[in-house]
Amino acid sequence: MALACLGLFLALLLYALASGTFQQQRQQQTLAATAQEETERLAKLKAQLLRIESGKASAAGFLDPRSGTAIGNTSGVRYITMPPAPLGTLSVGLGDLHPYFYKLSLRSKSFTLNNEELENPLNLLSGPFDLAFGIVILFPLFLIALNYNLLSAEREQGTLALILSQPISLKALVTGKVLVRGGALVVAAVAVTLAGGLLFGAGAAVFPRLLAWTAIILLYGLFWMGLCVWVNAWGRSSATNAIALSAFWLGFCLIIPSALNIAASALYPIPSRVEMIQSLRTAGKEAQEQGSRLLSRYLEDHPEFAPAPAPGAPPAPAPDFGSITYAVQMEVDKRTEPVLARFEQAIAQQQAFVDRLRYLSPAVLAQGALNEFSGTGLARYRGFQLQAERFHRTWQQYFFPKIFQKAKLTSGEIDTLPRFRYQEESLEAVVARSAPLLAVLTLLSLLAGGLSLASLRKFKRSL
Amino acid sequence: MIRTIAKKEVVEALRDGRFRWAAGLVGVLLLIALAAGTRQFLDLRAQHEAAKTETRAHWLQQGKKNPHSAAHYGVYAFKPKTALSLLDQGVDPYTGVAAWLEAHKQNDFRYKPAQDANTLARFGNLSGAIILQALIPLVIILLGFSAFAGEREQGTLRQLLSLGVPPTQLAWGKALGVGVSLAMIAVPAALLGSAALVFAGSNGDYGAAWPRFAGMAASYVLYFVTFIALSLAVSAWMKTARGALVLLLGFWVVNALLSPRVAASLSQRAIPAPGAFQFARNIELDLARHSDGHDAGKHTAKLLAGTLQKYQVTKVEDLPVSFVGIRLQDGEAQGNQAYDARYGELWNQYERQGRLQEALGVVAPFLAIRSASMGFAGTDFSQHRHFAAAAEQYRRYFIDVINQDIIQRAGNQGVYLRGQDLWSQIRDFEYELPGAGWVAQQRALSLAVLAGWTLASLGLLLLATRRLRLE
């Protein structure tokens, strides 16, 4: 029975690892495909510009292929990509809902940075079957299955008195039993984690992260083992123990997180995206209506970007379509900033509430810490989002002056177009964010351990 | 006899602290979930109504412009919330809430509510559906695991059988007892649910259709009966109450916890679907292919030659129709072909993944009830697709009206502007949710699987009670 349990646990963890690897590989393939598409497109563009420059091809047409509009918006755009999480194979975390790449454009931020991965919503609803799920949700269940009748079974079979008549203390008996049974599961979980991390992780940089994973598994396992001993020391029947431990599991893994989630959404409601879409549209509409006025205002602020008048010609040429469009885009960004900021603030407030209260459930703590050390937590995705926003501005600032001046890009400039480089967050930042989680998890484990030892003493007296 | 046995079971259940606690907790959770669901539904529907009115107003008041600019400005299609979504949100948090309908392009639904949710939302979204699909079975297990095994351990089972109580009657009595105890939670919940539904549907109604509610309720009855029969069968089969409990809890874990994730991951592998990048790239390549390779100029020249020939003229200026309009319409036709093929392919892949998961309901009835429940709630993928298809039809309709206007009236010279008279010629987007019959047809597999589980579990119960006689 115990061996079958261990075997099943190991099999599930291995399947979880395979499933996580599959997800990670899909991301890697996508990133490789974006890089290849970008390289090929830019090479083609460069060749086209070279042909035009050497007079072998004409630049005539709806849009001059050398113009900032053509290059910055379509033919020369780059991808903003975030490399896969260091331990993404172990925990999908928020990776299935948050974008890890964007295709640039000169249009507004809310338009450009609005990429969503395509996935069957049914699969998103079910959630990923990854190692983190195996550890946070399944691991305690297996610990319970192996340990719910530590003492009760012996008592029900009448062997407890017999054993205790031997020269062995109750404490030694129970800790010995729980550590052997639980220890086997812990070893299985750590082994699969280390194997997964070393085989599929991002090289030597993952060692400290794997160490943290191991510590979390140990602490979390210790918590549940302590709880099992404590419930056994109540001296009830095996069936009651099983029900009580299932109730704890249900409480920590489902009911507390759900209750917090409901409270968070009720106390800090997030404004509707539907309303946001409408405000963005209104802002866009207003900006559009003032198109040419916006351009002249922009050129008043930045006279250096005004197109140079041809010698002898009248100074102010009529603004072209491209210039107006981008003056409008900038105005849209400016006007929608407060709407988007309000949105982000509401989300952040709700998240802060949840962050304050997540200490109520060790399962939530463990999941949060595992995500952090995998690189699939909220902070890393937010960080990527901010870097992407900054780079989108860099991209606009590179092209807008060229568009306003009606400058033509040369083939040489294609190689030097701004390039996004993702700044991976430092391990120190990860550790700093996870430290309170780990501290409270340690505290809870010690508490459960202490409680179990104290209750054993009481149990012994009652014998 | 059956009634006496049932009465005894109910009295015992009521005396059992574990049941009182569990039932009380589930009842409170159900109340909270219903209240939160109703509130959310009313909020969302109000927002949806406002947005729908506003997007129409934006469309009508866009002022004088070229009709093609208006087509680019477009409208938004906002996905309506069904009244039954307050019980079962289904995949709604994971599909976008709005699609932009514009010229040339079929856009995806954007803004998944789950993306904005806090990090706990994935952990536990305690909706009415989860309580009904996962927690109620736990209560049933709690009620049923010791029904026979407990009596066997206490020695009363032998007594009962020696008194000549027919085992089948004993089984029916116990099943009835568990059913009545369960009804103490389920009936008030169902009444509250209907009250919420009436309340939610009272002002303007999105398929608060009672047939859907009836279909949903019937599916849950099948599911609960399955669990009652299974619990009793296992209890009759196993020697000890502990053994019965552990086996039933094990089944619960496989059913409610493992099955959805394993089914999702299996279906992703069995029926691969492209990611966002690959999908967009495929369409890009298709579009390029449709317009004679990358040489759009050649395609336009061919189109022009054809048009000139059709109207027996030699110059664009002499055409009685606008060539720009013809080009736009031609582009739409090519685009539609590519979008139909690619979106059709993608959505079929999703539906096949869903069907595979429904079929896996043979192993875990959770998968079947989940799909039946969100089907009747109007929140499954099939109905998302139904709405997305309707929105796309509307897009094609209004782009067509605009392009026809350009073709007929814009001429081939000068600036062509139109105003509200054209904008208001285009009817507003109205969507009608399919009926319960359509849902039953779509979800036939899940309903069959559920019915199969019910029959099989009742058969198992009969088999297990027949074994009792031999003891």
PDB file of N, CA and C in Angstrom, chain B residues 304-351:
ATOM      1  N   LEU B 304      -8.011  45.091 -62.088  1.00  0.00           N
ATOM      2  CA  LEU B 304      -8.398  46.275 -62.847  1.00  0.00           C
ATOM      3  C   LEU B 304      -8.764  45.885 -64.272  1.00  0.00           C
ATOM      4  N   ALA B 305      -7.919  45.044 -64.854  1.00  0.00           N
ATOM      5  CA  ALA B 305      -8.178  44.625 -66.231  1.00  0.00           C
ATOM      6  C   ALA B 305      -9.537  43.944 -66.318  1.00  0.00           C
ATOM      7  N   GLY B 306      -9.818  43.094 -65.364  1.00  0.00           N
ATOM      8  CA  GLY B 306     -11.096  42.375 -65.343  1.00  0.00           C
ATOM      9  C   GLY B 306     -12.261  43.332 -65.221  1.00  0.00           C
ATOM     10  N   THR B 307     -12.115  44.327 -64.331  1.00  0.00           N
ATOM     11  CA  THR B 307     -13.209  45.281 -64.109  1.00  0.00           C
ATOM     12  C   THR B 307     -13.458  46.118 -65.358  1.00  0.00           C
ATOM     13  N   LEU B 308     -12.362  46.586 -65.973  1.00  0.00           N
ATOM     14  CA  LEU B 308     -12.496  47.409 -67.178  1.00  0.00           C
ATOM     15  C   LEU B 308     -13.220  46.622 -68.267  1.00  0.00           C
ATOM     16  N   GLN B 309     -12.840  45.343 -68.362  1.00  0.00           N
ATOM     17  CA  GLN B 309     -13.444  44.513 -69.387  1.00  0.00           C
ATOM     18  C   GLN B 309     -14.928  44.320 -69.111  1.00  0.00           C
ATOM     19  N   LYS B 310     -15.252  44.123 -67.841  1.00  0.00           N
ATOM     20  CA  LYS B 310     -16.642  43.863 -67.456  1.00  0.00           C
ATOM     21  C   LYS B 310     -17.526  45.045 -67.858  1.00  0.00           C
ATOM     22  N   TYR B 311     -16.990  46.266 -67.663  1.00  0.00           N
ATOM     23  CA  TYR B 311     -17.816  47.451 -67.957  1.00  0.00           C
ATOM     24  C   TYR B 311     -17.532  48.023 -69.343  1.00  0.00           C
ATOM     25  N   GLN B 312     -16.709  47.298 -70.120  1.00  0.00           N
ATOM     26  CA  GLN B 312     -16.433  47.694 -71.501  1.00  0.00           C
ATOM     27  C   GLN B 312     -15.881  49.107 -71.614  1.00  0.00           C
ATOM     28  N   VAL B 313     -14.957  49.437 -70.715  1.00  0.00           N
ATOM     29  CA  VAL B 313     -14.309  50.761 -70.808  1.00  0.00           C
ATOM     30  C   VAL B 313     -12.806  50.543 -70.818  1.00  0.00           C
ATOM     31  N   THR B 314     -12.066  51.609 -71.073  1.00  0.00           N
ATOM     32  CA  THR B 314     -10.616  51.446 -71.155  1.00  0.00           C
ATOM     33  C   THR B 314      -9.879  52.167 -70.032  1.00  0.00           C
ATOM     34  N   LYS B 315     -10.538  53.136 -69.395  1.00  0.00           N
ATOM     35  CA  LYS B 315      -9.853  53.896 -68.352  1.00  0.00           C
ATOM     36  C   LYS B 315     -10.614  53.813 -67.049  1.00  0.00           C
ATOM     37  N   VAL B 316      -9.879  53.911 -65.960  1.00  0.00           N
ATOM     38  CA  VAL B 316     -10.515  53.860 -64.637  1.00  0.00           C
ATOM     39  C   VAL B 316     -11.552  54.972 -64.505  1.00  0.00           C
ATOM     40  N   GLU B 317     -11.218  56.150 -65.034  1.00  0.00           N
ATOM     41  CA  GLU B 317     -12.104  57.315 -64.876  1.00  0.00           C
ATOM     42  C   GLU B 317     -13.457  57.057 -65.533  1.00  0.00           C
ATOM     43  N   ASP B 318     -13.481  56.173 -66.529  1.00  0.00           N
ATOM     44  CA  ASP B 318     -14.740  55.936 -67.233  1.00  0.00           C
ATOM     45  C   ASP B 318     -15.624  54.891 -66.552  1.00  0.00           C
ATOM     46  N   LEU B 319     -15.080  54.251 -65.528  1.00  0.00           N
ATOM     47  CA  LEU B 319     -15.863  53.205 -64.860  1.00  0.00           C
ATOM     48  C   LEU B 319     -17.090  53.811 -64.191  1.00  0.00           C
ATOM     49  N   PRO B 320     -18.253  53.118 -64.282  1.00  0.00           N
ATOM     50  CA  PRO B 320     -19.449  53.623 -63.574  1.00  0.00           C
ATOM     51  C   PRO B 320     -19.391  53.304 -62.078  1.00  0.00           C
ATOM     52  N   VAL B 321     -18.429  52.494 -61.702  1.00  0.00           N
ATOM     53  CA  VAL B 321     -18.310  52.133 -60.281  1.00  0.00           C
ATOM     54  C   VAL B 321     -16.926  52.558 -59.787  1.00  0.00           C
ATOM     55  N   SER B 322     -16.778  52.567 -58.455  1.00  0.00           N
ATOM     56  CA  SER B 322     -15.485  52.957 -57.893  1.00  0.00           C
ATOM     57  C   SER B 322     -14.549  51.761 -57.849  1.00  0.00           C
ATOM     58  N   PHE B 323     -13.404  51.915 -58.470  1.00  0.00           N
ATOM     59  CA  PHE B 323     -12.461  50.798 -58.467  1.00  0.00           C
ATOM     60  C   PHE B 323     -11.868  50.573 -57.078  1.00  0.00           C
ATOM     61  N   VAL B 324     -11.710  51.659 -56.336  1.00  0.00           N
ATOM     62  CA  VAL B 324     -11.211  51.527 -54.954  1.00  0.00           C
ATOM     63  C   VAL B 324     -12.129  50.599 -54.164  1.00  0.00           C
ATOM     64  N   GLY B 325     -13.432  50.805 -54.317  1.00  0.00           N
ATOM     65  CA  GLY B 325     -14.409  49.963 -53.617  1.00  0.00           C
ATOM     66  C   GLY B 325     -14.278  48.520 -54.044  1.00  0.00           C
ATOM     67  N   ILE B 326     -14.093  48.306 -55.343  1.00  0.00           N
ATOM     68  CA  ILE B 326     -13.968  46.931 -55.841  1.00  0.00           C
ATOM     69  C   ILE B 326     -12.716  46.272 -55.260  1.00  0.00           C
ATOM     70  N   ARG B 327     -11.652  47.060 -55.196  1.00  0.00           N
ATOM     71  CA  ARG B 327     -10.419  46.515 -54.614  1.00  0.00           C
ATOM     72  C   ARG B 327     -10.609  46.146 -53.149  1.00  0.00           C
ATOM     73  N   LEU B 328     -11.303  47.029 -52.424  1.00  0.00           N
ATOM     74  CA  LEU B 328     -11.537  46.769 -50.999  1.00  0.00           C
ATOM     75  C   LEU B 328     -12.346  45.487 -50.818  1.00  0.00           C
ATOM     76  N   GLN B 329     -13.397  45.372 -51.636  1.00  0.00           N
ATOM     77  CA  GLN B 329     -14.271  44.212 -51.501  1.00  0.00           C
ATOM     78  C   GLN B 329     -13.517  42.927 -51.866  1.00  0.00           C
ATOM     79  N   ASP B 330     -12.670  43.049 -52.885  1.00  0.00           N
ATOM     80  CA  ASP B 330     -11.859  41.899 -53.295  1.00  0.00           C
ATOM     81  C   ASP B 330     -10.921  41.486 -52.155  1.00  0.00           C
ATOM     82  N   GLY B 331     -10.337  42.488 -51.494  1.00  0.00           N
ATOM     83  CA  GLY B 331      -9.453  42.199 -50.357  1.00  0.00           C
ATOM     84  C   GLY B 331     -10.205  41.501 -49.238  1.00  0.00           C
ATOM     85  N   GLU B 332     -11.438  41.972 -48.986  1.00  0.00           N
ATOM     86  CA  GLU B 332     -12.258  41.333 -47.943  1.00  0.00           C
ATOM     87  C   GLU B 332     -12.480  39.865 -48.283  1.00  0.00           C
ATOM     88  N   ALA B 333     -12.834  39.623 -49.553  1.00  0.00           N
ATOM     89  CA  ALA B 333     -13.150  38.247 -49.953  1.00  0.00           C
ATOM     90  C   ALA B 333     -11.946  37.348 -49.718  1.00  0.00           C
ATOM     91  N   GLN B 334     -10.753  37.864 -50.099  1.00  0.00           N
ATOM     92  CA  GLN B 334      -9.550  37.055 -49.883  1.00  0.00           C
ATOM     93  C   GLN B 334      -9.284  36.841 -48.399  1.00  0.00           C
ATOM     94  N   GLY B 335      -9.438  37.928 -47.632  1.00  0.00           N
ATOM     95  CA  GLY B 335      -9.202  37.836 -46.196  1.00  0.00           C
ATOM     96  C   GLY B 335     -10.163  36.852 -45.554  1.00  0.00           C
ATOM     97  N   ASN B 336     -11.436  36.972 -45.928  1.00  0.00           N
ATOM     98  CA  ASN B 336     -12.438  36.101 -45.322  1.00  0.00           C
ATOM     99  C   ASN B 336     -12.102  34.640 -45.547  1.00  0.00           C
ATOM    100  N   GLN B 337     -11.615  34.364 -46.755  1.00  0.00           N
ATOM    101  CA  GLN B 337     -11.264  32.984 -47.070  1.00  0.00           C
ATOM    102  C   GLN B 337     -10.187  32.489 -46.107  1.00  0.00           C
ATOM    103  N   ALA B 338      -9.149  33.321 -45.938  1.00  0.00           N
ATOM    104  CA  ALA B 338      -8.051  32.922 -45.058  1.00  0.00           C
ATOM    105  C   ALA B 338      -8.519  32.798 -43.606  1.00  0.00           C
ATOM    106  N   TYR B 339      -9.326  33.795 -43.157  1.00  0.00           N
ATOM    107  CA  TYR B 339      -9.779  33.756 -41.768  1.00  0.00           C
ATOM    108  C   TYR B 339     -10.697  32.570 -41.518  1.00  0.00           C
ATOM    109  N   ASP B 340     -11.603  32.317 -42.485  1.00  0.00           N
ATOM    110  CA  ASP B 340     -12.497  31.172 -42.323  1.00  0.00           C
ATOM    111  C   ASP B 340     -11.696  29.898 -42.153  1.00  0.00           C
ATOM    112  N   ALA B 341     -10.685  29.738 -43.028  1.00  0.00           N
ATOM    113  CA  ALA B 341      -9.911  28.498 -42.980  1.00  0.00           C
ATOM    114  C   ALA B 341      -9.152  28.393 -41.668  1.00  0.00           C
ATOM    115  N   ARG B 342      -8.444  29.465 -41.299  1.00  0.00           N
ATOM    116  CA  ARG B 342      -7.568  29.369 -40.129  1.00  0.00           C
ATOM    117  C   ARG B 342      -8.336  29.340 -38.812  1.00  0.00           C
ATOM    118  N   TYR B 343      -9.318  30.252 -38.684  1.00  0.00           N
ATOM    119  CA  TYR B 343     -10.103  30.228 -37.441  1.00  0.00           C
ATOM    120  C   TYR B 343     -10.909  28.943 -37.349  1.00  0.00           C
ATOM    121  N   GLY B 344     -11.432  28.494 -38.502  1.00  0.00           N
ATOM    122  CA  GLY B 344     -12.192  27.247 -38.500  1.00  0.00           C
ATOM    123  C   GLY B 344     -11.321  26.108 -37.992  1.00  0.00           C
ATOM    124  N   GLU B 345     -10.097  26.067 -38.511  1.00  0.00           N
ATOM    125  CA  GLU B 345      -9.166  25.017 -38.112  1.00  0.00           C
ATOM    126  C   GLU B 345      -8.886  25.096 -36.598  1.00  0.00           C
ATOM    127  N   LEU B 346      -8.558  26.313 -36.150  1.00  0.00           N
ATOM    128  CA  LEU B 346      -8.216  26.493 -34.731  1.00  0.00           C
ATOM    129  C   LEU B 346      -9.378  26.103 -33.828  1.00  0.00           C
ATOM    130  N   TRP B 347     -10.565  26.602 -34.170  1.00  0.00           N
ATOM    131  CA  TRP B 347     -11.725  26.342 -33.311  1.00  0.00           C
ATOM    132  C   TRP B 347     -12.101  24.865 -33.342  1.00  0.00           C
ATOM    133  N   ASN B 348     -11.924  24.237 -34.515  1.00  0.00           N
ATOM    134  CA  ASN B 348     -12.189  22.799 -34.559  1.00  0.00           C
ATOM    135  C   ASN B 348     -11.220  22.046 -33.661  1.00  0.00           C
ATOM    136  N   GLN B 349      -9.958  22.514 -33.664  1.00  0.00           N
ATOM    137  CA  GLN B 349      -8.986  21.864 -32.783  1.00  0.00           C
ATOM    138  C   GLN B 349      -9.425  21.993 -31.322  1.00  0.00           C
ATOM    139  N   TYR B 350      -9.875  23.193 -30.946  1.00  0.00           N
ATOM    140  CA  TYR B 350     -10.329  23.393 -29.570  1.00  0.00           C
ATOM    141  C   TYR B 350     -11.533  22.505 -29.263  1.00  0.00           C
ATOM    142  N   GLU B 351     -12.462  22.443 -30.220  1.00  0.00           N
ATOM    143  CA  GLU B 351     -13.667  21.630 -29.967  1.00  0.00           C
ATOM    144  C   GLU B 351     -13.296  20.163 -29.851  1.00  0.00           C
TER     145      GLU B 351
END
